[in-house]
Amino acid sequence: MDKKCIDYTLYLVTDRRQMSSETVEKSVGLAIEGGASVVQLREKDCISREFYELALRVKSITAPRGIPLIINDRIDICLAADADGVHLGQKDLPCREARKILGSDKIIGVSAALPEEARQAQADGADYLGIGAVFATGTKSDTRPVTPEIIREIRAAVTIPFVVIGGINSENIKQLYGLGINGAAVVSAVVAQSDITAAARTMRKAAQGL
Amino acid sequence: MDKKCIDYTLYLVTDRRQMSSETVEKSVGLAIEGGASVVQLREKDCISREFYELALRVKSITAPRGIPLIINDRIDICLAADADGVHLGQKDLPCREARKILGSDKIIGVSAALPEEARQAQADGADYLGIGAVFATGTKSDTRPVTPEIIREIRAAVTIPFVVIGGINSENIKQLYGLGINGAAVVSAVVAQSDITAAARTMRKAAQGL
């Protein structure tokens, strides 16, 4: 996988608790059918073995379709399952340490809410950023919204691609058009919908306007 | 650190919730003073960054004293903090995958309660085993006691060293003498005591009779 050529337009984040489909891998397959271009496996409170086996099952869906699979937080799960990369929050392992462990080929994404965090992540070897939360969200309650002004500052501060995350749907995303954003990361707007493929298709179209 | 020469006699397992001392690293220092010969950092519900920083602080205590530091479950934390190894439960990453990630120098311990699990762990590259629970324990509630008969079977099944774990104190450990056990792993018998160093000293003496 060429890290430089990843299409971040519709970045799907999983959450078993919100999924309308019976398995994570089925949800992921349906979302890819609708246009999801990156998949992040984010499963909190998951025992290591279970997370690993889930990663292998999801990879069997993403890999044949050429979709990058990113593991939230757990570098060891990424290595064991040979996923494409990891996504690190500000409370996960430092990006610099992650890069040492993962080498240059794996993708590393870092969450940032401030220009300084974004700059630091790029300096520490991040390949992309997750910026948010841009809207109020049920998934994460400890975050203040990142405004369009802050997004503009972040865009000016770094050269790597970034996706926005947090309460995004196919309507409110229009408020974020023209800010230089590379894609939208979504959880509930896709996986919690009864027709995941249709929801992904709608979301993809909306995200292409970014 | 020569993996073949590790003294497993008194294998300390941490648990912040049970600790009498104000910090994990202080408890570890006091326990080493009393004779703890291996330290396993086992902290559940710990965010990755916090676990990593804790591992670095504990390593600053163990490393200068030549005491191996083992990280529970998290191979990525072991690598990031450059600890001496990991301990894997049956629900953690498979030992074989862990060995691929960690290479041959890091110590890998595996929990086992059955001779078959012990044999498999050795075949998968484990350096030592944690056998238990040998007595009823407050730390883990989902385990049935491993009897002296099973310990004898395990001893006959593998050549690698093993420690026993689960509700061990300086009195009941005498029931386990003469079974070919290499050491005792303890949590509350040391770290929950008001004088950690004295408790470790008593426990060490009792474990030397194994």
Coordinates of C-alpha atoms in Angstrom, one line a residue:
Chain A
M1 CA 0.0 0.0 0.0
D2 CA 1.4 3.4 -1.0
K3 CA 0.9 5.6 2.0
K4 CA 1.1 8.7 -0.1
C5 CA -1.9 7.7 -2.3
I6 CA -4.5 6.9 0.4
D7 CA -8.0 8.3 -0.3
Y8 CA -9.2 9.7 3.0
T9 CA -12.5 10.9 1.7
L10 CA -14.8 8.6 3.8
Y11 CA -13.0 7.3 6.8
L12 CA -15.1 4.7 8.6
V13 CA -14.6 4.2 12.4
T14 CA -16.1 1.1 13.9
D15 CA -18.0 0.8 17.2
R16 CA -19.7 -2.5 17.9
R17 CA -22.1 -0.9 20.3
Q18 CA -23.5 1.4 17.6
M19 CA -23.6 -1.1 14.7
S20 CA -26.8 -2.0 13.0
S21 CA -25.3 -5.1 11.4
E22 CA -24.7 -8.2 13.4
T23 CA -20.9 -8.3 12.9
V24 CA -18.2 -5.7 12.6
E25 CA -16.9 -7.3 9.5
K26 CA -20.3 -7.3 7.8
S27 CA -20.8 -3.6 8.7
V28 CA -17.4 -2.8 7.3
G29 CA -18.1 -4.7 4.1
L30 CA -21.4 -2.9 3.6
A31 CA -19.8 0.5 4.2
I32 CA -17.0 -0.2 1.7
E33 CA -19.6 -1.1 -0.8
G34 CA -21.0 2.4 -0.3
G35 CA -17.7 4.2 -0.6
A36 CA -15.8 4.0 2.6
S37 CA -12.1 4.4 1.7
V38 CA -10.3 3.8 5.0
V39 CA -11.4 1.7 8.0
Q40 CA -10.4 2.3 11.5
L41 CA -11.1 -0.5 14.0
R42 CA -11.8 1.2 17.2
E43 CA -13.1 -1.1 19.9
K44 CA -12.7 -0.1 23.5
D45 CA -13.0 -2.7 26.3
C46 CA -12.0 -5.5 24.0
I47 CA -9.7 -8.2 25.4
S48 CA -6.5 -8.4 23.4
R49 CA -7.1 -11.9 21.9
E50 CA -10.6 -10.8 20.8
F51 CA -9.4 -7.6 19.3
Y52 CA -6.7 -9.5 17.4
E53 CA -9.2 -12.0 16.0
L54 CA -11.6 -9.2 15.1
A55 CA -8.8 -7.4 13.3
L56 CA -8.0 -10.5 11.3
R57 CA -11.6 -10.9 10.3
V58 CA -12.0 -7.2 9.3
K59 CA -8.7 -7.4 7.4
S60 CA -10.1 -10.3 5.3
I61 CA -12.7 -7.8 4.2
T62 CA -10.6 -4.7 3.7
A63 CA -7.4 -6.1 2.3
P64 CA -8.9 -7.7 -0.9
R65 CA -10.6 -4.4 -1.6
G66 CA -7.4 -2.4 -1.2
I67 CA -8.9 -0.5 1.7
P68 CA -6.4 0.5 4.4
L69 CA -7.1 -1.0 7.9
I70 CA -6.1 1.2 10.8
I71 CA -6.1 -0.1 14.4
N72 CA -7.0 2.3 17.2
D73 CA -4.4 2.7 19.9
R74 CA -3.0 -0.8 19.9
I75 CA 0.3 -1.0 18.1
D76 CA 0.7 -4.6 19.1
I77 CA -2.6 -5.6 17.6
C78 CA -1.6 -3.8 14.4
L79 CA 1.7 -5.8 14.2
A80 CA 0.1 -9.1 15.1
A81 CA -2.7 -8.8 12.6
D82 CA -0.4 -7.0 10.0
A83 CA -2.9 -4.2 9.6
D84 CA -1.9 -1.1 7.6
G85 CA -1.4 1.2 10.6
V86 CA -2.6 2.7 13.9
H87 CA -4.5 5.7 15.0
L88 CA -3.2 7.3 18.2
G89 CA -5.1 9.6 20.5
Q90 CA -3.3 12.2 22.7
K91 CA -3.6 9.7 25.6
D92 CA -2.2 6.7 23.6
L93 CA 1.5 6.0 23.1
P94 CA 3.5 8.9 21.8
C95 CA 3.7 9.0 18.0
R96 CA 7.5 9.1 18.1
E97 CA 7.6 5.8 20.0
A98 CA 5.0 4.3 17.8
R99 CA 7.1 5.2 14.7
K100 CA 10.2 3.5 16.2
I101 CA 8.2 0.3 16.8
L102 CA 6.3 0.3 13.5
G103 CA 9.0 1.4 11.1
S104 CA 8.3 3.7 8.1
D105 CA 5.9 1.5 6.2
K106 CA 2.9 1.5 8.6
I107 CA 0.5 4.4 8.6
I108 CA 0.3 6.4 11.8
G109 CA -2.6 8.8 12.4
V110 CA -2.8 11.1 15.4
S111 CA -5.8 12.9 16.9
A112 CA -5.3 16.6 17.3
A113 CA -7.6 19.4 18.4
L114 CA -5.1 22.3 18.3
P115 CA -2.6 23.6 15.8
E116 CA 0.3 22.8 18.2
E117 CA -0.8 19.2 18.5
A118 CA -1.0 18.9 14.8
R119 CA 2.4 20.4 14.2
Q120 CA 3.9 18.1 16.9
A121 CA 2.3 15.0 15.4
Q122 CA 3.7 15.8 11.9
A123 CA 7.1 16.4 13.4
D124 CA 6.9 13.1 15.2
G125 CA 6.2 11.2 12.0
A126 CA 2.4 11.1 11.7
D127 CA 1.1 10.3 8.2
Y128 CA -2.3 11.9 8.8
L129 CA -4.3 13.6 11.5
G130 CA -7.8 13.2 12.9
I131 CA -9.1 16.6 13.8
G132 CA -12.1 17.0 16.2
A133 CA -14.5 16.9 17.6
V134 CA -15.9 19.3 15.0
F135 CA -19.5 18.8 16.2
A136 CA -21.0 17.6 19.5
T137 CA -21.0 13.8 19.6
G138 CA -22.3 10.9 21.7
T139 CA -19.1 8.9 21.1
K140 CA -16.7 11.2 22.9
S141 CA -18.0 13.4 25.6
D142 CA -14.8 15.0 26.9
T143 CA -14.1 17.2 23.9
R144 CA -14.8 20.8 23.0
P145 CA -15.7 21.5 19.4
V146 CA -13.0 22.4 17.0
T147 CA -14.1 25.5 15.1
P148 CA -13.6 26.3 11.4
E149 CA -11.1 28.9 12.5
I150 CA -9.0 26.3 14.2
I151 CA -9.3 24.0 11.2
R152 CA -7.9 26.7 9.0
E153 CA -5.0 27.2 11.5
I154 CA -4.3 23.5 11.4
R155 CA -4.4 23.4 7.6
A156 CA -1.9 26.2 7.6
A157 CA 0.3 24.5 10.2
V158 CA 0.8 21.1 8.5
T159 CA 1.3 19.5 5.1
I160 CA 0.0 16.0 5.9
P161 CA -3.6 15.1 5.1
F162 CA -6.3 15.3 7.8
V163 CA -9.8 14.1 8.3
V164 CA -12.3 15.7 10.6
I165 CA -14.3 13.7 13.2
G166 CA -17.1 14.2 15.6
G167 CA -20.9 14.2 15.0
I168 CA -20.5 14.7 11.2
N169 CA -23.5 13.9 9.0
S170 CA -24.3 14.5 5.4
E171 CA -25.9 17.9 6.2
N172 CA -23.7 19.5 8.8
I173 CA -20.6 18.6 6.8
K174 CA -21.4 21.4 4.4
Q175 CA -20.4 23.9 7.1
L176 CA -16.9 22.5 6.7
Y177 CA -16.5 22.8 2.9
G178 CA -13.6 24.9 1.6
L179 CA -11.3 24.4 4.6
G180 CA -8.8 22.1 3.0
I181 CA -10.0 19.0 4.8
N182 CA -9.1 15.7 3.1
G183 CA -12.0 13.6 4.4
A184 CA -14.7 12.9 7.0
A185 CA -14.4 10.3 9.7
V186 CA -17.7 8.9 10.7
V187 CA -19.1 6.4 13.2
S188 CA -22.8 6.6 13.7
A189 CA -23.6 8.4 10.5
V190 CA -22.8 5.2 8.7
V191 CA -22.6 2.1 10.9
A192 CA -25.7 3.0 13.1
Q193 CA -27.9 3.4 10.1
S194 CA -30.3 0.6 9.0
D195 CA -29.0 0.7 5.4
I196 CA -25.2 1.0 5.9
T197 CA -24.3 0.9 2.2
A198 CA -26.9 3.7 1.4
A199 CA -25.7 5.8 4.3
A200 CA -22.1 5.4 3.2
R201 CA -23.0 6.4 -0.3
T202 CA -24.8 9.5 0.9
M203 CA -21.9 10.4 3.2
R204 CA -19.3 9.8 0.6
K205 CA -21.0 12.1 -1.8
A206 CA -21.2 14.8 0.9
A207 CA -17.6 14.3 1.9
Q208 CA -16.4 14.7 -1.7
G209 CA -17.5 18.4 -1.4
L210 CA -14.9 19.0 1.3
Chain B
M1 CA 19.8 -9.6 30.7
D2 CA 20.4 -13.4 30.2
K3 CA 17.0 -14.9 30.0
K4 CA 18.3 -18.3 31.1
C5 CA 19.6 -17.0 34.4
I6 CA 16.5 -15.3 35.8
D7 CA 15.7 -15.9 39.4
Y8 CA 12.0 -16.4 39.6
T9 CA 11.8 -17.1 43.3
L10 CA 9.8 -14.1 44.3
Y11 CA 7.8 -12.7 41.3
L12 CA 6.0 -9.5 42.2
V13 CA 2.8 -8.5 40.4
T14 CA 1.6 -5.0 40.8
D15 CA -1.9 -3.7 41.3
R16 CA -2.4 -0.1 42.0
R17 CA -5.8 -0.8 43.6
Q18 CA -4.2 -3.0 46.3
M19 CA -1.1 -1.0 47.0
S20 CA -0.3 0.3 50.4
S21 CA 2.4 2.7 49.1
E22 CA 1.5 5.9 47.4
T23 CA 3.1 5.0 44.0
V24 CA 3.6 1.8 42.1
E25 CA 7.3 2.6 41.7
K26 CA 7.7 3.1 45.4
S27 CA 6.0 -0.2 46.2
V28 CA 8.2 -1.9 43.6
G29 CA 11.4 -0.4 45.2
L30 CA 10.4 -1.6 48.7
A31 CA 9.5 -5.1 47.4
I32 CA 12.9 -5.4 45.6
E33 CA 14.6 -4.4 48.9
G34 CA 12.9 -7.3 50.5
G35 CA 13.8 -9.8 47.9
A36 CA 11.5 -9.6 44.9
S37 CA 13.4 -10.9 41.9
V38 CA 11.1 -10.3 39.0
V39 CA 8.5 -7.5 38.6
Q40 CA 5.4 -7.8 36.5
L41 CA 3.5 -4.5 35.8
R42 CA -0.1 -5.5 35.6
E43 CA -2.4 -2.6 35.5
K44 CA -5.8 -3.1 34.0
D45 CA -8.0 -0.1 32.9
C46 CA -4.9 2.0 32.3
I47 CA -4.9 4.3 29.3
S48 CA -1.9 3.5 27.0
R49 CA 0.0 6.7 27.6
E50 CA -0.4 6.4 31.4
F51 CA 0.7 2.7 31.2
Y52 CA 3.7 3.6 29.2
E53 CA 4.8 6.4 31.5
L54 CA 4.2 4.2 34.5
A55 CA 6.4 1.5 32.9
L56 CA 9.2 4.0 32.4
R57 CA 9.0 5.0 36.0
V58 CA 9.0 1.4 37.3
K59 CA 11.9 0.6 34.9
S60 CA 13.9 3.3 36.5
I61 CA 13.6 1.3 39.7
T62 CA 14.1 -2.2 38.3
A63 CA 16.8 -1.7 35.7
P64 CA 19.5 -0.3 37.9
R65 CA 18.9 -3.3 40.3
G66 CA 19.1 -5.9 37.6
I67 CA 15.5 -6.9 38.2
P68 CA 13.5 -8.0 35.0
L69 CA 10.5 -5.9 34.3
I70 CA 7.6 -7.8 32.6
I71 CA 4.6 -6.0 31.2
N72 CA 1.2 -7.6 31.4
D73 CA -0.5 -8.2 28.1
R74 CA 0.7 -5.1 26.2
I75 CA 3.5 -5.9 23.8
D76 CA 3.5 -2.4 22.5
I77 CA 4.1 -0.9 25.9
C78 CA 6.9 -3.4 26.4
L79 CA 8.5 -2.3 23.2
A80 CA 7.9 1.4 23.7
A81 CA 9.3 1.3 27.3
D82 CA 12.0 -1.2 26.4
A83 CA 10.9 -3.5 29.2
D84 CA 12.4 -7.0 29.5
G85 CA 9.3 -8.9 28.4
V86 CA 5.6 -9.5 28.5
H87 CA 3.3 -11.8 30.3
L88 CA 0.4 -13.1 28.3
G89 CA -2.9 -14.6 29.6
Q90 CA -4.9 -17.1 27.6
K91 CA -7.1 -14.2 26.4
D92 CA -4.1 -12.0 25.4
L93 CA -2.3 -12.1 22.0
P94 CA -1.1 -15.6 21.1
C95 CA 2.4 -16.4 22.3
R96 CA 3.5 -17.3 18.8
E97 CA 2.5 -13.9 17.4
A98 CA 4.1 -12.2 20.4
R99 CA 7.4 -13.9 19.7
K100 CA 7.3 -12.8 16.1
I101 CA 6.9 -9.2 17.2
L102 CA 9.3 -9.2 20.1
G103 CA 12.1 -11.3 18.7
S104 CA 14.1 -13.8 20.7
D105 CA 15.6 -11.5 23.3
K106 CA 12.5 -10.4 25.1
I107 CA 11.1 -12.6 27.9
I108 CA 7.6 -14.0 27.2
G109 CA 5.6 -15.6 30.0
V110 CA 2.3 -17.3 29.5
S111 CA -0.5 -18.1 32.0
A112 CA -1.5 -21.8 32.0
A113 CA -3.9 -23.8 34.1
L114 CA -3.6 -27.1 32.3
P115 CA -0.7 -29.3 31.1
E116 CA -1.9 -28.9 27.5
E117 CA -1.8 -25.1 27.8
A118 CA 1.7 -25.3 29.3
R119 CA 3.0 -27.6 26.6
Q120 CA 1.5 -25.4 23.9
A121 CA 3.1 -22.2 25.4
Q122 CA 6.5 -23.9 25.5
A123 CA 6.1 -25.0 21.9
D124 CA 5.0 -21.4 21.0
G125 CA 8.2 -19.9 22.4
A126 CA 7.4 -19.0 26.0
D127 CA 10.3 -18.5 28.4
Y128 CA 8.4 -19.2 31.6
L129 CA 4.8 -20.0 32.7
G130 CA 2.5 -18.6 35.3
I131 CA 0.5 -21.5 36.8
G132 CA -2.7 -20.8 38.7
A133 CA -4.7 -19.9 40.4
V134 CA -3.3 -22.3 43.0
F135 CA -5.5 -20.9 45.9
A136 CA -8.7 -18.9 45.9
T137 CA -8.0 -15.2 45.2
G138 CA -9.6 -11.8 45.2
T139 CA -7.6 -10.7 42.2
K140 CA -9.1 -13.1 39.7
S141 CA -12.5 -14.6 40.3
D142 CA -13.0 -16.6 37.1
T143 CA -10.5 -19.4 37.8
R144 CA -10.7 -22.8 39.4
P145 CA -7.8 -23.8 41.7
V146 CA -4.9 -25.7 40.1
T147 CA -4.2 -28.7 42.3
P148 CA -0.8 -30.1 43.3
E149 CA -1.6 -33.1 41.0
I150 CA -2.0 -30.7 38.0
I151 CA 1.2 -28.9 39.0
R152 CA 3.1 -32.2 38.9
E153 CA 1.7 -33.0 35.5
I154 CA 2.7 -29.6 34.3
R155 CA 6.2 -30.0 35.7
A156 CA 6.5 -33.3 33.8
A157 CA 5.1 -31.7 30.6
V158 CA 7.5 -28.8 30.2
T159 CA 11.2 -27.9 30.7
I160 CA 10.8 -24.2 31.1
P161 CA 10.6 -22.6 34.5
F162 CA 7.2 -21.7 36.1
V163 CA 5.9 -19.7 38.9
V164 CA 2.6 -20.4 40.7
I165 CA 0.1 -17.6 41.3
G166 CA -3.2 -17.1 43.1
G167 CA -3.8 -16.4 46.8
I168 CA -0.3 -17.4 47.9
N169 CA 1.0 -16.4 51.3
S170 CA 3.9 -17.4 53.4
E171 CA 1.9 -20.0 55.2
N172 CA -0.1 -21.8 52.4
I173 CA 2.9 -21.9 50.1
K174 CA 4.2 -24.8 52.2
Q175 CA 1.5 -27.0 50.7
L176 CA 3.3 -26.5 47.3
Y177 CA 6.8 -27.5 48.4
G178 CA 8.5 -30.3 46.5
L179 CA 6.5 -29.9 43.3
G180 CA 9.4 -28.5 41.2
I181 CA 8.0 -25.0 41.2
N182 CA 10.5 -22.2 40.4
G183 CA 8.9 -19.3 42.2
A184 CA 5.9 -17.7 43.7
A185 CA 4.0 -14.8 42.1
V186 CA 2.3 -12.6 44.6
V187 CA 0.2 -9.5 44.6
S188 CA -1.6 -8.8 47.8
A189 CA 0.8 -10.8 50.0
V190 CA 3.4 -8.2 49.4
V191 CA 2.1 -4.9 47.9
A192 CA -1.1 -4.8 50.1
Q193 CA 0.9 -5.1 53.4
S194 CA 1.7 -2.1 55.5
D195 CA 5.5 -3.0 55.5
I196 CA 6.1 -4.0 51.9
T197 CA 9.8 -4.8 52.5
A198 CA 9.2 -7.0 55.5
A199 CA 6.4 -8.8 53.7
A200 CA 8.6 -9.4 50.7
R201 CA 11.4 -10.7 52.9
T202 CA 9.0 -13.1 54.7
M203 CA 7.6 -14.2 51.3
R204 CA 11.0 -14.6 49.8
K205 CA 12.1 -16.9 52.6
A206 CA 9.0 -19.0 52.2
A207 CA 9.3 -19.2 48.4
Q208 CA 12.9 -20.4 48.7
G209 CA 11.5 -23.6 50.2
L210 CA 9.7 -24.4 46.9

